[in-house]
Short mmCIF file of N, CA and C in Angstrom, two decimals:
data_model
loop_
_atom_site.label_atom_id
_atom_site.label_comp_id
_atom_site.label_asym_id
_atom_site.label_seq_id
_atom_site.Cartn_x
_atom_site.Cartn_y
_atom_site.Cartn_z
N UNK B 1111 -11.07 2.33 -32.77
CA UNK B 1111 -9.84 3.02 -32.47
C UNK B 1111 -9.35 3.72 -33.74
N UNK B 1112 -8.64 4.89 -33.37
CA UNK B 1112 -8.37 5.85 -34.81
C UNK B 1112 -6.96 5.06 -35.17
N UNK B 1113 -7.14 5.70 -36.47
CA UNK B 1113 -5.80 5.00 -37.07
C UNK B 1113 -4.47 5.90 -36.46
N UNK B 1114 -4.69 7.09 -35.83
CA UNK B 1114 -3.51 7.56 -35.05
C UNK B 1114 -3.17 7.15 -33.80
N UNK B 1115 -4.16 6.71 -33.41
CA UNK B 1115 -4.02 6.00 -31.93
C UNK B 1115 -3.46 4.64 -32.33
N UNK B 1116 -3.50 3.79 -33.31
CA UNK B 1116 -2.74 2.40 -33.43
C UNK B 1116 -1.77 3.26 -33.69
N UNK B 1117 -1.36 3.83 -34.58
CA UNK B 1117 0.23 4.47 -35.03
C UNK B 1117 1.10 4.84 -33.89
N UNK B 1118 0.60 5.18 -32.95
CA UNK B 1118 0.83 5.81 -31.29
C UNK B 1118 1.08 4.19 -30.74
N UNK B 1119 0.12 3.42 -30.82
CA UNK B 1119 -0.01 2.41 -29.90
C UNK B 1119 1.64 1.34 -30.20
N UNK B 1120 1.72 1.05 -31.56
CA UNK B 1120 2.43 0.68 -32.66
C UNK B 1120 3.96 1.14 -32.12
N UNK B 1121 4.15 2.28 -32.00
CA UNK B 1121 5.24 3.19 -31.33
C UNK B 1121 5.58 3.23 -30.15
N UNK B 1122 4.70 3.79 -29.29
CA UNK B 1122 4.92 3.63 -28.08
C UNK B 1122 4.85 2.08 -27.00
N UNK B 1123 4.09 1.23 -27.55
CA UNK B 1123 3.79 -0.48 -27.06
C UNK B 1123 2.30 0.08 -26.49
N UNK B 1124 2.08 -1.42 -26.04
CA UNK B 1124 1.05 -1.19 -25.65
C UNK B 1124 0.75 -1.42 -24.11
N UNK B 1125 1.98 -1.45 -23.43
CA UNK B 1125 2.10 -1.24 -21.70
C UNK B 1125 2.29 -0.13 -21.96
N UNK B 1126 3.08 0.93 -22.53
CA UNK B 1126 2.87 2.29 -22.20
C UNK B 1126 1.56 3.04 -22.85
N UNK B 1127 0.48 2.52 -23.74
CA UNK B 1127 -0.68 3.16 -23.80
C UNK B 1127 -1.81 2.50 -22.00
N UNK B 1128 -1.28 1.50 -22.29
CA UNK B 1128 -1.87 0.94 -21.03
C UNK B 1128 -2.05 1.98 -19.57
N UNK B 1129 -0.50 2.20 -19.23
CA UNK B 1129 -0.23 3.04 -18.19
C UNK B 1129 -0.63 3.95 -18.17
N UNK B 1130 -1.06 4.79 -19.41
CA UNK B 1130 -1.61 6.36 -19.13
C UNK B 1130 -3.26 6.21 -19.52
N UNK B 1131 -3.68 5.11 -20.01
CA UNK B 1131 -5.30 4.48 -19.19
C UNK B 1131 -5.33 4.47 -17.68
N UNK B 1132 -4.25 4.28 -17.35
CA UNK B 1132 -4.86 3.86 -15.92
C UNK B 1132 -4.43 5.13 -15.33
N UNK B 1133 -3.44 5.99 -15.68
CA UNK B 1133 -3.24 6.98 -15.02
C UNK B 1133 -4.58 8.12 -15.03
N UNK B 1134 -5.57 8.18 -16.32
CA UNK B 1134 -6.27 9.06 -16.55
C UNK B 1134 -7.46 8.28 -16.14
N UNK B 1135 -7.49 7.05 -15.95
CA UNK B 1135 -8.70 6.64 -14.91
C UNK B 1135 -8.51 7.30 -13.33
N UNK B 1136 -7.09 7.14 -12.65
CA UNK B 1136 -7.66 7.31 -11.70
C UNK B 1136 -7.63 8.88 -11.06
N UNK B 1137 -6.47 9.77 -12.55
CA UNK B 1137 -7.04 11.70 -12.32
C UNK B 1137 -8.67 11.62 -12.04
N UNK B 1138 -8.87 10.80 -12.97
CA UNK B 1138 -10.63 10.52 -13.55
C UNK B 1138 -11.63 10.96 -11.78
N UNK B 1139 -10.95 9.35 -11.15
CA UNK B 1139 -11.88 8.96 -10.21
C UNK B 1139 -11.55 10.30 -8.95
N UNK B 1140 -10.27 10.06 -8.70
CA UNK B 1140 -9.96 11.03 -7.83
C UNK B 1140 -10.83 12.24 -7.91
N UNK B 1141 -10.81 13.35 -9.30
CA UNK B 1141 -11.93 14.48 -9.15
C UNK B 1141 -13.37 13.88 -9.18
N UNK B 1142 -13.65 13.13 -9.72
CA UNK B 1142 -15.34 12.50 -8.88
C UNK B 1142 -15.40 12.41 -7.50
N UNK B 1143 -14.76 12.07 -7.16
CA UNK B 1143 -14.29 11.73 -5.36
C UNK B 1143 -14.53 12.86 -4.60
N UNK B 1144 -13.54 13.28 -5.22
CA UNK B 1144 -13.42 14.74 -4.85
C UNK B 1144 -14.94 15.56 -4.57
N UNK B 1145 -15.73 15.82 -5.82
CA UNK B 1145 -16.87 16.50 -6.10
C UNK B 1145 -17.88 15.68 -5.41
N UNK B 1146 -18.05 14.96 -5.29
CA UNK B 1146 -18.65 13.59 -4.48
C UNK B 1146 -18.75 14.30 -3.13
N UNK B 1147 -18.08 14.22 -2.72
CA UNK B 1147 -17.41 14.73 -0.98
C UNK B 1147 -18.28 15.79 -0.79
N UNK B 1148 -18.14 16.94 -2.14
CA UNK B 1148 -18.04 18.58 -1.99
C UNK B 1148 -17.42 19.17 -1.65
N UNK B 1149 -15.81 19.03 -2.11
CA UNK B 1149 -14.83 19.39 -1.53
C UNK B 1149 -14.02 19.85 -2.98
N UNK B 1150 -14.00 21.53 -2.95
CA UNK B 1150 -12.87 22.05 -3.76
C UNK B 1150 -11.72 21.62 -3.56
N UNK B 1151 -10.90 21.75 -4.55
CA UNK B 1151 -9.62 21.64 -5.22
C UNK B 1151 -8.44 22.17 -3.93
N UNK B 1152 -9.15 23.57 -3.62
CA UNK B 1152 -8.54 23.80 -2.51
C UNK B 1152 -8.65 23.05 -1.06
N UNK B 1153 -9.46 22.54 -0.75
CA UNK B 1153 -10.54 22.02 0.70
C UNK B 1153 -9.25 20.88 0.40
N UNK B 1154 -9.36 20.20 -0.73
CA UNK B 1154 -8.74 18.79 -0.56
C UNK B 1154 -7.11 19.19 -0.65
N UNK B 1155 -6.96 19.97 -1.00
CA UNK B 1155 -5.44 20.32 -0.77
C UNK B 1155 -5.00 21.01 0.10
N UNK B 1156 -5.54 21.22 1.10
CA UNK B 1156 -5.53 21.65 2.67
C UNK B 1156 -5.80 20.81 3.39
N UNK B 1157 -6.24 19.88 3.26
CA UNK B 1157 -6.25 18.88 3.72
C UNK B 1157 -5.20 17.43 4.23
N UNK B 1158 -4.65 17.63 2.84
CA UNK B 1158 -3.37 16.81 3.17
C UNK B 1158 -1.91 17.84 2.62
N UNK B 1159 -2.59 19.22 2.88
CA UNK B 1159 -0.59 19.79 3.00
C UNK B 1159 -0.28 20.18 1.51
N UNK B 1160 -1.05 19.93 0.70
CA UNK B 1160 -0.73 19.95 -0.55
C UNK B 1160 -1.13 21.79 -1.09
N UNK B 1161 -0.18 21.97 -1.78
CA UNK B 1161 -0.92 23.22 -2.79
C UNK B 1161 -2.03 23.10 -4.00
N UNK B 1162 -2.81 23.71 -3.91
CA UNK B 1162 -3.87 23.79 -4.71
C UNK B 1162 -3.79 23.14 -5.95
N UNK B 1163 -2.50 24.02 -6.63
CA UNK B 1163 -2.36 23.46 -8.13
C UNK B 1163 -1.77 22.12 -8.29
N UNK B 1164 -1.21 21.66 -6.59
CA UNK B 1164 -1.23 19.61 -7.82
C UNK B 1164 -2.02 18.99 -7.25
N UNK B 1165 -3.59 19.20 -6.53
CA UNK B 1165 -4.56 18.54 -6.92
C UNK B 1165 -4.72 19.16 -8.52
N UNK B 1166 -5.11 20.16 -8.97
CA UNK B 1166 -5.27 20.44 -10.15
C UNK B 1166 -4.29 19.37 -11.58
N UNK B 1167 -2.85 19.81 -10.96
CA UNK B 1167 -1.92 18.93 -11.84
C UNK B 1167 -2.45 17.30 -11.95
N UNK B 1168 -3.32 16.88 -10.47
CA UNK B 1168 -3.36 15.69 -10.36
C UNK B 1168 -4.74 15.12 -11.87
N UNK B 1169 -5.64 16.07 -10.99
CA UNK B 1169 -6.63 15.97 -11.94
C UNK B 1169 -7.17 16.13 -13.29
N UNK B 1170 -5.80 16.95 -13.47
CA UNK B 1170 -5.89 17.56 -15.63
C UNK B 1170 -5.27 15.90 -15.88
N UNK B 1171 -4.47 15.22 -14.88
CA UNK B 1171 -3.37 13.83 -15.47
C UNK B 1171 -1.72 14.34 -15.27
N UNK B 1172 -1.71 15.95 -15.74
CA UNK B 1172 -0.39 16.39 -16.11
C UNK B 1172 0.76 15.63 -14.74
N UNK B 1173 0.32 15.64 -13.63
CA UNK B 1173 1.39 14.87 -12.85
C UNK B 1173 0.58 13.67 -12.42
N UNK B 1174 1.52 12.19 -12.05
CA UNK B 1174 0.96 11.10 -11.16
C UNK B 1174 1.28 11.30 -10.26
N UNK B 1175 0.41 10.89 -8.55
CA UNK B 1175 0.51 11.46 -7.55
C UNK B 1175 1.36 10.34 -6.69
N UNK B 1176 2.65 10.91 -5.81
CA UNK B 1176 3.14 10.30 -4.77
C UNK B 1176 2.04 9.14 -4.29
N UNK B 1177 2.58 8.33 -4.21
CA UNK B 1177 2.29 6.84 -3.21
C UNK B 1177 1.80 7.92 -1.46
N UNK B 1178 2.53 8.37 -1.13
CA UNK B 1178 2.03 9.03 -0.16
C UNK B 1178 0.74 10.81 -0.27
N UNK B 1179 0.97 10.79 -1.25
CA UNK B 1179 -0.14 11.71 -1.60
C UNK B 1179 -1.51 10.71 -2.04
N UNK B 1180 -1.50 10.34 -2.56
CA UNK B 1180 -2.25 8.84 -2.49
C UNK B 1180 -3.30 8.62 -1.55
N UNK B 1181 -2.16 8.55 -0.70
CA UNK B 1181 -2.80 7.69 0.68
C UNK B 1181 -3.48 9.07 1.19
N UNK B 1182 -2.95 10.16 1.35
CA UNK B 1182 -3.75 11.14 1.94
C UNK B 1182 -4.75 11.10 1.13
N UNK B 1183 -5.06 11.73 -0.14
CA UNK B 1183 -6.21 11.75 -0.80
C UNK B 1183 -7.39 10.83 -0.58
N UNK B 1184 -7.15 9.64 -0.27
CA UNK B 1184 -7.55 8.39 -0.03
C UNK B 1184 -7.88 8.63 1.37
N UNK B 1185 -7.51 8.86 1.96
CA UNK B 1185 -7.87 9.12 3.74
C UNK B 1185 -9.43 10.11 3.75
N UNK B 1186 -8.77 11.46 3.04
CA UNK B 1186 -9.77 12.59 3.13
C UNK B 1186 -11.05 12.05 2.24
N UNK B 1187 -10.65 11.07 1.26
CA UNK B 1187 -12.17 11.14 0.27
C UNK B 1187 -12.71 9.70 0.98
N UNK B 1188 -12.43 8.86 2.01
CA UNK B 1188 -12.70 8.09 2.85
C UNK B 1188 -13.16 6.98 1.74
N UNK B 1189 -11.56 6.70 0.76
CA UNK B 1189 -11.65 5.90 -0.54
C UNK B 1189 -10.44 4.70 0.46
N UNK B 1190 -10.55 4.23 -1.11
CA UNK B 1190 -9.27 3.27 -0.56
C UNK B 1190 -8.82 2.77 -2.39
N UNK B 1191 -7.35 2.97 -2.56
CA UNK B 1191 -6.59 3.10 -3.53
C UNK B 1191 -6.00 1.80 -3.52
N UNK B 1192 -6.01 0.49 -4.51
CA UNK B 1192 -5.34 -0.32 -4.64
C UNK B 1192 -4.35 -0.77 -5.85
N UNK B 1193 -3.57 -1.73 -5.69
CA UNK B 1193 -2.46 -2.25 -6.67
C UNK B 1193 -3.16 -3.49 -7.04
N UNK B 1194 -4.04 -4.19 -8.10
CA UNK B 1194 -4.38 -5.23 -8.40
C UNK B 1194 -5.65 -5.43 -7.66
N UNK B 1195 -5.45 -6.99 -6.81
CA UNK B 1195 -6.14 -7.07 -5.57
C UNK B 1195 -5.82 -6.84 -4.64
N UNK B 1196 -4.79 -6.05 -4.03
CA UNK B 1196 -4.50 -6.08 -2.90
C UNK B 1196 -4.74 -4.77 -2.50
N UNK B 1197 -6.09 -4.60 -1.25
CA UNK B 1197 -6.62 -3.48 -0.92
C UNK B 1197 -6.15 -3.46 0.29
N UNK B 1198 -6.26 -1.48 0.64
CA UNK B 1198 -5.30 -0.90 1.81
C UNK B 1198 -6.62 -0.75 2.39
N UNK B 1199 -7.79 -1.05 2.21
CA UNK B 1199 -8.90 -0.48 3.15
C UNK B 1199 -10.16 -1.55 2.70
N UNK B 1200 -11.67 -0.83 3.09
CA UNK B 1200 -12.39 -2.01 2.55
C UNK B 1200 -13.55 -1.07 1.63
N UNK B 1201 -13.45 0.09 1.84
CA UNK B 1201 -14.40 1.16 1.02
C UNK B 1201 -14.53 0.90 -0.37
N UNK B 1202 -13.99 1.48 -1.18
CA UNK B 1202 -14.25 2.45 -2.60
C UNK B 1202 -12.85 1.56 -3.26
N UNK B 1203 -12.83 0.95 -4.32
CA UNK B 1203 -11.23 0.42 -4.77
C UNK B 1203 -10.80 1.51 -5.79
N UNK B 1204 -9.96 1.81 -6.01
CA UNK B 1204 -9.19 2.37 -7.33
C UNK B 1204 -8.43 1.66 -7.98
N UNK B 1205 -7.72 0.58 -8.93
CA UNK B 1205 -6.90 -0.20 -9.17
C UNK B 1205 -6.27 1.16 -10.30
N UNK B 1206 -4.91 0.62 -10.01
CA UNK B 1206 -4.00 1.66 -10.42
C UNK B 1206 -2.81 0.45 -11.47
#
């Protein structure tokens, strides 16, 4: 680990370096998912109602996605998105 990332870590704690691990794991998984499928940016954001650019927002990290955007994304990539252990489906987990 760089010595700016402890200085960061040091500052910010280390539940909030934590949280944006897990947030950029699951931009991460979501565009694998996505590309997985074969489904553009657009395909999947027509899909559940969404505009193009916040799958994009979703996938650069720049926004975290609604609990109910979520679940759509999760529907269309025929995933299943969980909190810990407790899964909404029996497919693909995401722990968030």
């Amino acid at each position: 680990m760089s010595n700016g990332f402890n200085n960061y870590e040091q500052a910010a704690g280390k539940a909030h370096i934590d949280r944006l691990k897990q947030e950029a794991a699951l931009a991460a998984t979501i565009k694998t998912k996505r590309q997985q499928h074969g489904l553009s940016q657009q395909a999947l954001a027509d899909a559940i109602g969404k505009p193009k650019s916040t799958i994009g927002r979703i996938e650069s990290g720049i926004t975290v996605p609604q609990v109910s955007t979520l679940l759509a994304i999760a529907n269309v990539l025929h995933t299943t998105f969980s909190i810990g252990d407790h899964l909404t489906d029996t497919n693909d987990k995401v722990s968030l």
